[in-house]
CSV table of C-alpha atoms in Angstrom, one decimal:
chain,number,residue,atom,x,y,z
A,1,MET,CA,13.5,-43.3,-3.1
A,2,PRO,CA,11.3,-40.2,-3.3
A,3,LYS,CA,7.3,-40.4,-3.6
A,4,THR,CA,6.3,-39.8,-7.1
A,5,THR,CA,4.3,-36.9,-7.0
A,6,THR,CA,0.7,-36.6,-9.8
A,7,PHE,CA,0.5,-33.2,-11.1
A,8,LEU,CA,-3.1,-32.6,-13.0
A,9,ILE,CA,-3.7,-29.7,-14.7
A,10,PHE,CA,-6.9,-28.5,-15.6
A,11,GLY,CA,-6.9,-26.6,-18.9
A,12,ALA,CA,-3.9,-28.6,-20.0
A,13,SER,CA,-4.6,-27.4,-23.7
A,14,GLY,CA,-4.4,-23.9,-22.9
A,15,ASP,CA,-2.2,-21.2,-23.5
A,16,LEU,CA,-1.0,-20.6,-19.9
A,17,THR,CA,-0.3,-24.4,-19.9
A,18,SER,CA,2.3,-24.3,-23.3
A,19,ARG,CA,3.7,-21.4,-22.5
A,20,LEU,CA,5.0,-21.3,-18.9
A,21,LEU,CA,3.6,-24.2,-16.8
A,22,LEU,CA,5.1,-27.3,-19.0
A,23,PRO,CA,8.3,-25.3,-20.2
A,24,ALA,CA,8.7,-24.4,-16.4
A,25,LEU,CA,8.0,-28.5,-15.4
A,26,GLY,CA,10.7,-29.5,-18.2
A,27,GLN,CA,13.5,-27.3,-16.8
A,28,LEU,CA,12.7,-28.0,-12.7
A,29,LEU,CA,13.3,-31.8,-13.8
A,30,GLN,CA,16.4,-31.0,-15.3
A,31,ARG,CA,17.8,-29.2,-12.4
A,32,GLU,CA,16.4,-32.0,-9.7
A,33,PRO,CA,17.4,-35.3,-11.3
A,34,ASP,CA,15.8,-37.2,-8.3
A,35,ARG,CA,12.2,-35.6,-8.6
A,36,GLN,CA,9.2,-38.2,-9.7
A,37,VAL,CA,6.7,-36.6,-11.2
A,38,THR,CA,3.5,-38.1,-13.6
A,39,LEU,CA,2.0,-35.4,-15.5
A,40,LEU,CA,-1.8,-35.9,-16.1
A,41,GLY,CA,-3.8,-33.0,-18.2
A,42,ALA,CA,-7.5,-32.7,-18.6
A,43,GLY,CA,-9.2,-29.9,-20.7
A,44,SER,CA,-12.2,-29.1,-22.9
A,45,ASP,CA,-10.5,-29.2,-26.4
A,46,ASP,CA,-10.6,-32.8,-27.8
A,47,TRP,CA,-6.9,-33.7,-27.8
A,48,SER,CA,-5.6,-36.8,-29.1
A,49,ALA,CA,-2.9,-38.7,-27.4
A,50,ALA,CA,-0.3,-38.0,-30.3
A,51,ARG,CA,-1.3,-34.1,-29.8
A,52,TRP,CA,-0.6,-33.7,-26.5
A,53,LYS,CA,2.3,-35.6,-26.3
A,54,LYS,CA,4.0,-33.2,-29.1
A,55,ALA,CA,2.4,-30.4,-27.2
A,56,VAL,CA,4.4,-31.7,-24.0
A,57,HIS,CA,7.7,-32.6,-26.1
A,58,ASP,CA,7.6,-29.0,-28.0
A,59,ALA,CA,7.1,-27.0,-24.6
A,60,PHE,CA,10.4,-29.3,-22.8
A,61,ALA,CA,12.2,-28.3,-25.9
A,62,SER,CA,11.6,-24.6,-25.8
A,63,SER,CA,13.0,-24.8,-22.2
A,64,ASP,CA,16.5,-27.3,-23.5
A,65,ALA,CA,14.5,-29.7,-21.6
A,66,ALA,CA,13.3,-32.0,-24.2
A,67,ASP,CA,15.3,-34.9,-23.2
A,68,GLN,CA,13.2,-35.0,-19.6
A,69,VAL,CA,10.2,-35.9,-21.4
A,70,SER,CA,10.9,-39.8,-20.6
A,71,ARG,CA,10.8,-38.6,-16.6
A,72,ILE,CA,7.1,-37.5,-16.0
A,73,GLY,CA,5.7,-40.9,-16.6
A,74,ALA,CA,2.8,-42.3,-19.3
A,75,THR,CA,1.6,-39.3,-19.4
A,76,SER,CA,-2.0,-38.6,-20.7
A,77,TYR,CA,-4.8,-36.3,-21.5
A,78,THR,CA,-8.5,-36.2,-21.0
A,79,ARG,CA,-11.2,-34.4,-22.4
A,80,ALA,CA,-13.6,-33.1,-19.5
A,81,ASP,CA,-15.9,-30.9,-18.1
A,82,ILE,CA,-14.2,-29.9,-14.7
A,83,THR,CA,-17.2,-28.3,-13.3
A,84,LYS,CA,-19.0,-31.8,-13.1
A,85,ALA,CA,-18.5,-33.9,-10.1
A,86,ALA,CA,-18.6,-37.3,-12.4
A,87,ASP,CA,-15.8,-36.0,-14.7
A,88,LEU,CA,-13.8,-35.0,-11.6
A,89,LYS,CA,-14.5,-38.4,-10.1
A,90,LYS,CA,-12.6,-39.7,-13.1
A,91,LEU,CA,-10.0,-38.2,-13.7
A,92,LEU,CA,-8.9,-38.7,-9.9
A,93,ALA,CA,-9.5,-42.3,-10.0
A,94,GLY,CA,-6.7,-44.7,-9.3
A,95,ILE,CA,-4.2,-42.1,-8.4
A,96,ASP,CA,-2.4,-42.7,-5.2
A,97,GLY,CA,0.1,-40.6,-3.6
A,98,PRO,CA,0.5,-37.1,-3.5
A,99,LEU,CA,-1.4,-35.0,-5.7
A,100,VAL,CA,-1.3,-31.3,-7.1
A,101,MET,CA,-4.1,-30.1,-9.0
A,102,TYR,CA,-3.3,-27.2,-11.1
A,103,PHE,CA,-6.4,-24.4,-11.8
A,104,ALA,CA,-5.2,-23.4,-15.4
A,105,VAL,CA,-8.7,-21.9,-16.3
A,106,PRO,CA,-10.9,-18.7,-15.9
A,107,PRO,CA,-11.4,-17.6,-12.1
A,108,ALA,CA,-15.1,-18.5,-12.8
A,109,VAL,CA,-14.3,-22.3,-14.1
A,110,THR,CA,-12.0,-22.6,-11.0
A,111,VAL,CA,-15.1,-21.4,-8.7
A,112,ALA,CA,-17.4,-24.0,-10.5
A,113,ALA,CA,-14.9,-26.6,-10.3
A,114,CYS,CA,-13.8,-26.3,-6.6
A,115,GLU,CA,-17.7,-26.5,-5.9
A,116,ALA,CA,-18.2,-29.8,-7.9
A,117,LEU,CA,-15.1,-31.0,-5.9
A,118,ALA,CA,-17.3,-31.1,-2.5
A,119,GLN,CA,-18.4,-34.2,-3.8
A,120,VAL,CA,-15.7,-35.9,-4.8
A,121,THR,CA,-13.0,-37.8,-2.2
A,122,LEU,CA,-9.8,-36.1,-2.9
A,123,PRO,CA,-6.5,-38.4,-2.1
A,124,ASP,CA,-4.3,-37.6,1.1
A,125,ASP,CA,-1.7,-34.8,0.6
A,126,THR,CA,-3.7,-33.2,-2.0
A,127,VAL,CA,-2.4,-29.6,-3.0
A,128,LEU,CA,-4.8,-27.5,-4.9
A,129,ALA,CA,-3.1,-24.3,-6.9
A,130,LEU,CA,-5.1,-21.7,-7.9
A,131,GLU,CA,-4.2,-18.5,-10.2
A,132,LYS,CA,-5.0,-15.4,-9.8
A,133,PRO,CA,-7.5,-13.3,-9.3
A,134,PHE,CA,-8.9,-15.1,-6.1
A,135,GLY,CA,-12.5,-14.4,-6.5
A,136,GLY,CA,-13.8,-11.0,-8.0
A,137,ASP,CA,-13.9,-9.0,-5.0
A,138,GLU,CA,-13.6,-9.4,-1.2
A,139,ALA,CA,-16.7,-10.8,-0.5
A,140,GLY,CA,-15.9,-13.4,-3.7
A,141,ALA,CA,-12.5,-14.1,-2.5
A,142,ARG,CA,-14.2,-15.0,0.7
A,143,GLU,CA,-16.7,-17.1,-0.7
A,144,LEU,CA,-13.4,-19.1,-2.3
A,145,ASN,CA,-11.8,-19.6,0.5
A,146,GLU,CA,-14.7,-21.0,2.8
A,147,THR,CA,-15.2,-23.3,-0.5
A,148,LEU,CA,-11.6,-24.1,-0.5
A,149,THR,CA,-11.3,-25.0,3.3
A,150,THR,CA,-14.3,-27.6,3.2
A,151,LEU,CA,-11.7,-29.5,0.9
A,152,VAL,CA,-8.7,-29.4,1.9
A,153,PRO,CA,-6.7,-27.4,4.9
A,154,GLU,CA,-5.5,-24.0,4.4
A,155,ASN,CA,-2.1,-25.2,4.2
A,156,ARG,CA,-2.7,-27.1,1.1
A,157,VAL,CA,-3.9,-24.4,-1.0
A,158,PHE,CA,-1.3,-22.8,-3.0
A,159,ARG,CA,-2.5,-19.3,-4.3
A,160,VAL,CA,-0.1,-18.7,-7.1
A,161,ASP,CA,2.0,-15.3,-7.6
A,162,HIS,CA,4.9,-16.0,-9.3
A,163,PHE,CA,6.0,-12.4,-7.7
A,164,LEU,CA,6.8,-14.4,-4.7
A,165,GLY,CA,8.9,-16.8,-6.2
A,166,ARG,CA,11.8,-17.7,-4.5
A,167,SER,CA,14.5,-15.6,-5.5
A,168,THR,CA,12.8,-12.2,-5.8
A,169,LEU,CA,11.1,-12.4,-2.4
A,170,LEU,CA,14.7,-13.7,-0.7
A,171,ASN,CA,16.1,-10.8,-2.7
A,172,ILE,CA,14.0,-8.1,-0.9
A,173,LEU,CA,14.3,-10.3,2.7
A,174,GLY,CA,18.3,-10.2,2.6
A,175,VAL,CA,18.2,-6.1,2.1
A,176,ARG,CA,16.5,-5.7,4.8
A,177,PHE,CA,17.3,-8.1,7.8
A,178,ALA,CA,21.0,-8.9,6.8
A,179,ASN,CA,22.1,-5.2,6.5
A,180,ARG,CA,23.3,-3.5,9.4
A,181,LEU,CA,23.5,0.0,7.0
A,182,ILE,CA,19.7,-0.9,6.1
A,183,GLU,CA,17.5,-2.5,8.6
A,184,PRO,CA,18.4,0.4,11.5
A,185,VAL,CA,16.9,2.7,9.0
A,186,TRP,CA,13.9,0.9,7.6
A,187,SER,CA,10.9,3.3,8.9
A,188,ALA,CA,9.2,6.3,8.8
A,189,ASP,CA,12.1,7.7,10.9
A,190,HIS,CA,14.1,7.8,8.0
A,191,VAL,CA,12.3,7.0,4.9
A,192,ALA,CA,10.5,9.4,2.8
A,193,SER,CA,9.0,7.1,0.4
A,194,VAL,CA,8.5,4.1,-1.6
A,195,LEU,CA,7.6,3.1,-5.1
A,196,VAL,CA,6.8,0.0,-6.5
A,197,ARG,CA,6.6,-0.2,-10.2
A,198,TYR,CA,6.1,-2.8,-12.8
A,199,ASP,CA,6.2,-0.8,-16.4
A,200,GLU,CA,6.2,-3.0,-19.7
A,201,SER,CA,7.1,-2.3,-23.2
A,202,LEU,CA,4.8,-5.2,-24.0
A,203,ALA,CA,1.1,-4.2,-24.9
A,204,LEU,CA,-1.9,-6.3,-25.0
A,205,GLU,CA,-0.5,-9.2,-26.9
A,206,GLY,CA,-3.2,-11.2,-27.9
A,207,ARG,CA,-5.0,-11.3,-23.6
A,208,ALA,CA,-8.0,-9.0,-24.7
A,209,ARG,CA,-10.3,-12.2,-23.3
A,210,TYR,CA,-8.4,-11.9,-19.5
A,211,TYR,CA,-7.2,-8.6,-19.5
A,212,ASP,CA,-10.3,-6.0,-20.9
A,213,LYS,CA,-11.9,-7.4,-17.8
A,214,ALA,CA,-9.2,-7.2,-15.6
A,215,GLY,CA,-6.9,-3.6,-16.3
A,216,ALA,CA,-4.1,-2.7,-14.9
A,217,MET,CA,-5.4,-2.5,-11.5
A,218,ILE,CA,-6.3,-6.1,-10.8
A,219,ASP,CA,-3.8,-7.6,-13.1
A,220,MET,CA,-0.9,-5.8,-11.5
A,221,LEU,CA,-1.6,-3.7,-8.5
A,222,GLN,CA,-4.1,-6.0,-6.4
A,223,SER,CA,-2.2,-8.7,-6.8
A,224,HIS,CA,1.5,-8.7,-7.3
A,225,LEU,CA,2.4,-5.2,-6.4
A,226,LEU,CA,0.5,-5.4,-3.3
A,227,GLN,CA,2.4,-8.5,-2.4
A,228,VAL,CA,5.6,-6.9,-3.1
A,229,LEU,CA,4.3,-4.2,-0.5
A,230,ALA,CA,3.6,-6.5,2.5
A,231,VAL,CA,7.0,-7.6,2.1
A,232,LEU,CA,8.6,-4.3,2.0
A,233,ALA,CA,6.3,-3.2,5.1
A,234,MET,CA,5.8,-6.2,7.2
A,235,GLU,CA,7.8,-6.7,10.7
A,236,GLU,CA,10.1,-9.5,10.8
A,237,PRO,CA,9.3,-12.9,11.3
A,238,VAL,CA,10.5,-15.5,13.5
A,239,ASP,CA,11.5,-17.8,10.6
A,240,LEU,CA,10.5,-18.2,7.1
A,241,ASP,CA,7.9,-21.0,7.6
A,242,GLU,CA,4.7,-21.1,6.0
A,243,ILE,CA,3.0,-19.7,8.8
A,244,ASP,CA,5.5,-16.7,10.5
A,245,LEU,CA,6.1,-15.4,7.1
A,246,ARG,CA,2.4,-15.1,5.8
A,247,ASP,CA,1.2,-13.8,9.5
A,248,ALA,CA,4.0,-10.9,8.9
A,249,LYS,CA,2.6,-10.2,5.5
A,250,SER,CA,-0.9,-10.4,6.7
A,251,ALA,CA,-0.4,-8.2,9.2
A,252,ALA,CA,0.9,-5.6,7.0
A,253,LEU,CA,-1.7,-6.1,4.4
A,254,ARG,CA,-4.6,-5.4,7.5
A,255,ALA,CA,-2.8,-2.1,7.7
A,256,THR,CA,-2.7,-0.5,4.5
A,257,HIS,CA,-5.4,1.8,3.3
A,258,ILE,CA,-5.3,4.1,0.8
A,259,TRP,CA,-3.4,7.3,1.2
A,260,ASP,CA,-6.3,9.5,3.6
A,261,ASP,CA,-8.6,7.2,2.7
A,262,ASN,CA,-9.4,9.4,-0.6
A,263,PRO,CA,-9.0,7.4,-3.7
A,264,VAL,CA,-10.1,10.2,-6.1
A,265,LYS,CA,-6.9,12.3,-5.2
A,266,ASN,CA,-4.7,9.2,-5.0
A,267,SER,CA,-5.1,7.0,-7.7
A,268,ARG,CA,-4.8,7.7,-11.3
A,269,ARG,CA,-5.9,5.7,-14.6
A,270,ALA,CA,-4.7,5.6,-18.2
A,271,ARG,CA,-5.6,3.9,-21.5
A,272,TYR,CA,-2.3,3.7,-24.4
A,273,THR,CA,-3.2,5.2,-27.9
A,274,ALA,CA,-1.5,4.3,-31.2
A,275,GLY,CA,2.8,4.6,-31.1
A,276,THR,CA,5.9,3.2,-31.8
A,277,ILE,CA,7.7,1.2,-29.7
A,278,ASP,CA,11.2,0.5,-31.0
A,279,ASP,CA,10.6,-1.3,-34.2
A,280,ARG,CA,6.7,-2.2,-33.4
A,281,THR,CA,4.0,0.2,-34.2
A,282,LEU,CA,1.3,-0.4,-32.3
A,283,PRO,CA,-2.6,0.3,-32.6
A,284,SER,CA,-4.9,2.4,-29.7
A,285,TYR,CA,-6.0,0.0,-27.2
A,286,VAL,CA,-9.6,0.2,-28.1
A,287,ASP,CA,-8.5,-0.7,-31.7
A,288,GLU,CA,-6.9,-4.3,-30.3
A,289,ASP,CA,-8.9,-7.6,-31.5
A,290,GLY,CA,-11.4,-8.1,-28.7
A,291,VAL,CA,-11.6,-5.4,-26.6
A,292,ASP,CA,-14.8,-3.4,-25.8
A,293,PRO,CA,-14.4,0.1,-25.4
A,294,SER,CA,-17.4,1.0,-23.4
A,295,ARG,CA,-15.5,-1.3,-20.6
A,296,GLU,CA,-13.1,1.7,-20.0
A,297,THR,CA,-10.2,-0.5,-19.2
A,298,GLU,CA,-7.0,1.1,-18.1
A,299,THR,CA,-3.7,0.5,-19.1
A,300,LEU,CA,-2.0,2.4,-16.4
A,301,ALA,CA,-2.6,2.5,-13.2
A,302,GLU,CA,-1.7,3.8,-9.8
A,303,ILE,CA,-2.5,3.9,-6.4
A,304,VAL,CA,-1.0,5.9,-3.4
A,305,CYS,CA,-1.1,3.9,0.1
A,306,GLU,CA,-0.4,4.0,3.6
A,307,VAL,CA,0.8,1.5,6.0
A,308,ARG,CA,-1.0,2.4,9.5
A,309,THR,CA,1.5,0.8,11.9
A,310,SER,CA,4.2,2.9,14.0
A,311,ARG,CA,6.6,2.0,11.5
A,312,TRP,CA,5.2,3.2,8.6
A,313,ALA,CA,2.5,6.0,9.3
A,314,GLY,CA,3.4,9.1,7.7
A,315,VAL,CA,5.0,7.1,4.4
A,316,PRO,CA,3.5,7.2,0.9
A,317,PHE,CA,3.8,3.7,-1.3
A,318,THR,CA,3.1,4.3,-4.7
A,319,LEU,CA,2.0,1.4,-6.7
A,320,ARG,CA,2.1,2.1,-10.3
A,321,SER,CA,2.0,-0.4,-13.2
A,322,GLY,CA,1.3,0.2,-16.7
A,323,LYS,CA,1.5,-1.4,-20.7
A,324,ALA,CA,3.3,0.0,-24.0
A,325,MET,CA,5.5,2.2,-21.7
A,326,ALA,CA,8.7,3.5,-23.4
A,327,GLU,CA,10.8,0.9,-21.5
A,328,LYS,CA,10.4,-2.1,-19.1
A,329,LYS,CA,11.2,-0.7,-15.3
A,330,ALA,CA,10.5,-3.1,-12.8
A,331,GLU,CA,11.7,-2.1,-9.4
A,332,ILE,CA,11.2,-0.9,-6.0
A,333,VAL,CA,12.4,2.8,-5.1
A,334,VAL,CA,13.1,3.8,-1.5
A,335,THR,CA,13.6,7.0,-0.8
A,336,PHE,CA,15.6,8.1,2.4
A,337,LYS,CA,15.1,11.4,4.0
A,338,PRO,CA,18.0,14.4,4.0
A,339,VAL,CA,19.8,14.9,6.7
A,340,ARG,CA,19.1,17.3,9.3
A,341,HIS,CA,22.1,19.9,8.5
A,342,ILE,CA,24.8,19.7,6.4
A,343,PRO,CA,27.9,21.4,8.0
A,344,ASP,CA,28.8,24.8,6.4
A,345,GLY,CA,31.8,24.4,3.5
A,346,LEU,CA,30.2,22.1,1.9
A,347,THR,CA,28.5,23.5,-1.5
A,348,GLY,CA,25.4,22.5,-2.9
A,349,GLN,CA,22.2,21.2,-1.4
A,350,PRO,CA,21.0,17.6,-2.4
A,351,ALA,CA,17.4,17.7,-2.9
A,352,ASP,CA,16.7,14.2,-0.9
A,353,GLY,CA,18.9,11.5,1.1
A,354,GLY,CA,20.1,8.5,-0.1
A,355,VAL,CA,18.3,6.2,-2.7
A,356,LEU,CA,18.1,2.2,-2.8
A,357,ARG,CA,16.6,0.8,-5.5
A,358,ILE,CA,16.0,-2.8,-6.1
A,359,GLY,CA,15.2,-4.3,-9.5
A,360,LEU,CA,12.6,-7.1,-9.5
A,361,SER,CA,13.6,-8.1,-13.1
A,362,PRO,CA,16.8,-8.3,-13.9
A,363,ASP,CA,17.4,-8.5,-10.1
A,364,ARG,CA,19.5,-5.9,-9.5
A,365,ILE,CA,20.6,-3.3,-6.0
A,366,GLU,CA,21.6,0.6,-6.8
A,367,LEU,CA,22.7,2.6,-4.0
A,368,GLU,CA,22.7,6.2,-4.5
A,369,LEU,CA,24.4,8.7,-2.2
A,370,ASN,CA,25.4,12.4,-1.9
A,371,VAL,CA,29.4,12.4,-1.6
A,372,ASN,CA,32.0,15.0,-2.2
A,373,GLY,CA,35.6,15.4,-3.7
A,374,GLY,CA,36.9,15.7,-7.4
A,375,ASP,CA,38.0,18.6,-8.7
A,376,ASP,CA,36.6,20.4,-5.7
A,377,PRO,CA,36.3,18.6,-2.6
A,378,PHE,CA,33.6,20.1,-1.4
A,379,ALA,CA,31.0,20.1,-4.0
A,380,LEU,CA,28.4,17.5,-3.1
A,381,ARG,CA,27.1,15.7,-5.7
A,382,ARG,CA,24.8,12.2,-6.3
A,383,GLU,CA,26.8,8.9,-7.3
A,384,SER,CA,25.4,5.4,-7.3
A,385,LEU,CA,26.8,1.9,-6.3
A,386,SER,CA,25.2,-0.7,-8.2
A,387,THR,CA,25.8,-4.9,-8.5
A,388,LYS,CA,23.8,-7.5,-10.0
A,389,ILE,CA,22.0,-10.1,-7.9
A,390,GLY,CA,23.3,-12.9,-9.0
A,391,LYS,CA,20.7,-13.4,-12.4
A,392,SER,CA,18.6,-16.4,-12.0
A,393,THR,CA,18.6,-18.9,-14.9
A,394,LEU,CA,15.1,-20.0,-14.0
A,395,LEU,CA,11.7,-19.4,-15.3
A,396,ALA,CA,9.3,-18.1,-13.2
A,397,TYR,CA,7.1,-20.8,-13.1
A,398,THR,CA,10.1,-23.2,-12.1
A,399,GLU,CA,10.3,-21.5,-8.8
A,400,VAL,CA,6.7,-21.8,-8.5
A,401,LEU,CA,6.6,-25.4,-9.3
A,402,SER,CA,9.4,-26.5,-7.3
A,403,GLN,CA,7.5,-25.4,-4.0
A,404,LEU,CA,4.0,-26.5,-5.6
A,405,LEU,CA,5.3,-29.8,-5.9
A,406,ASP,CA,7.3,-30.3,-2.5
A,407,GLY,CA,3.4,-28.8,-0.9
A,408,ASP,CA,5.7,-25.8,0.8
A,409,VAL,CA,3.1,-23.3,0.5
A,410,ALA,CA,5.3,-20.5,2.3
A,411,LEU,CA,5.8,-18.2,-0.9
A,412,SER,CA,1.8,-18.2,-1.9
A,413,VAL,CA,-1.0,-15.7,-0.8
A,414,ARG,CA,-3.0,-16.9,2.2
A,415,GLY,CA,-6.5,-16.8,1.8
A,416,ASP,CA,-6.7,-14.0,4.4
A,417,ALA,CA,-4.3,-11.9,2.6
A,418,ALA,CA,-6.3,-12.5,-1.2
A,419,GLU,CA,-9.3,-10.5,0.8
A,420,GLU,CA,-7.7,-7.6,2.1
A,421,CYS,CA,-5.7,-6.9,-1.5
A,422,TRP,CA,-9.5,-6.5,-2.7
A,423,ARG,CA,-10.5,-4.6,0.5
A,424,ILE,CA,-7.6,-2.5,-0.1
A,425,ILE,CA,-8.1,-1.5,-3.8
A,426,GLN,CA,-12.2,-1.6,-3.3
A,427,PRO,CA,-12.6,2.0,-2.4
A,428,VAL,CA,-10.5,2.9,-6.0
A,429,ARG,CA,-12.5,1.0,-7.9
A,430,ASP,CA,-15.6,2.5,-7.0
A,431,ALA,CA,-14.4,6.1,-7.3
A,432,TRP,CA,-13.4,4.9,-10.9
A,433,ALA,CA,-16.6,3.6,-11.6
A,434,ARG,CA,-17.9,6.8,-10.5
A,435,GLY,CA,-16.5,8.4,-13.0
A,436,GLU,CA,-14.4,10.3,-10.6
A,437,VAL,CA,-11.1,9.8,-11.6
A,438,PRO,CA,-10.4,10.6,-15.3
A,439,LEU,CA,-9.4,8.0,-17.9
A,440,GLU,CA,-6.6,9.9,-19.3
A,441,ASP,CA,-4.4,8.8,-22.6
A,442,TYR,CA,-1.0,8.3,-23.2
A,443,PRO,CA,0.6,7.3,-26.3
A,444,ALA,CA,2.3,3.8,-26.9
A,445,GLY,CA,6.0,3.7,-26.4
A,446,SER,CA,5.8,7.1,-23.7
A,447,THR,CA,6.8,7.1,-20.3
A,448,GLY,CA,2.8,7.9,-19.9
A,449,PRO,CA,0.9,11.3,-19.2
A,450,ALA,CA,3.0,14.0,-19.2
A,451,GLU,CA,1.4,15.3,-15.6
A,452,TRP,CA,2.3,11.9,-14.4
A,453,ALA,CA,5.9,12.9,-14.6
A,454,SER,CA,6.4,13.4,-10.7
A,455,SER,CA,5.9,9.8,-10.0
A,456,GLN,CA,8.4,8.5,-12.6
A,457,GLY,CA,11.3,7.7,-9.4
């Protein structure tokens, strides 16, 4: 019989737990009938046992898994200050066997709790799961990593990035390494540019407490999109275990820099103003509840990077993400160079080579090619071949929890990679802080500032 894993959530009374973690846990248990989990919650709110059990039931029901509540053991909730060693010792007393501690709390609380854990004896096989951001800059990430390694080995630290969920990551790996058509041309010899974009039609949605301090740069580019870049740019790993795969990603990130080392020319930022998306009328970002206009928080960010390796030198990698956009566009756009010569007799001059689009959500692949035929058999035109990549029915965090409860950290962010991501964006943050890159405006429901049209892909 499989061992029972204790899943202890810090911040159990918070939004992340009820909206993402618990629905995903319910769905996971429904899919994996042999998995054994005991669920424990801890938080700062004074919740009764009845309130906690209702929260668990409602969350499971939201993912059509209410019938799985009986499988999480005698679940309980404890009011606790996880920054105090005494409270942590009480929470961990009596836990035997594999333990996953999930920090669904603000980054500063995570840091303080990890420092307090240094005074606590952890059960064997403890895994620590941390939400982004990992630190607030490169030095802060390094300090946090040093603290974590005094608690457990690096291979038992799971830095959560749901963009690295199994299906999304494996889709990219399959396209890159399993196709003779693609693998030989995946380099600067054939690729003109790469765009990684995650634009969403959602606005702030009540997240000012976190987002107004992070902005699009830290919320999306520094974490999710740089991790996607690493998968696109890395060399082929020997296998997909937690050593080789993460070695390959970290090597790509170490080679990544802001294009031409010029953050002023190669970064842009903007903030949405009042507008309409479908039937929703949105206020300006600065008028959203909880927003401090003096922070000048960007809701749309773009940077251009270069991966300085023999494979990729000279190819611009553009990372872009924005809120309150006209439509959701989550995709990778790889534009290939044009052919060197087109035979006389074929009419028309394609602007570029083929274009490969890999959808991040929904998962889809589209290949744009130059073809001829039809009424004029010599006239070139652009046609697209597209297919869906087996739509996943899993919630984003279901994939994360499956790996996490198995103690498999291969698809999480390794400590050195977290530090490199902060290092890459720091020149941009400094330039923005000095006011060298203007904060532009765009109406909610638009595609961004008009002059950004060249980056639409």
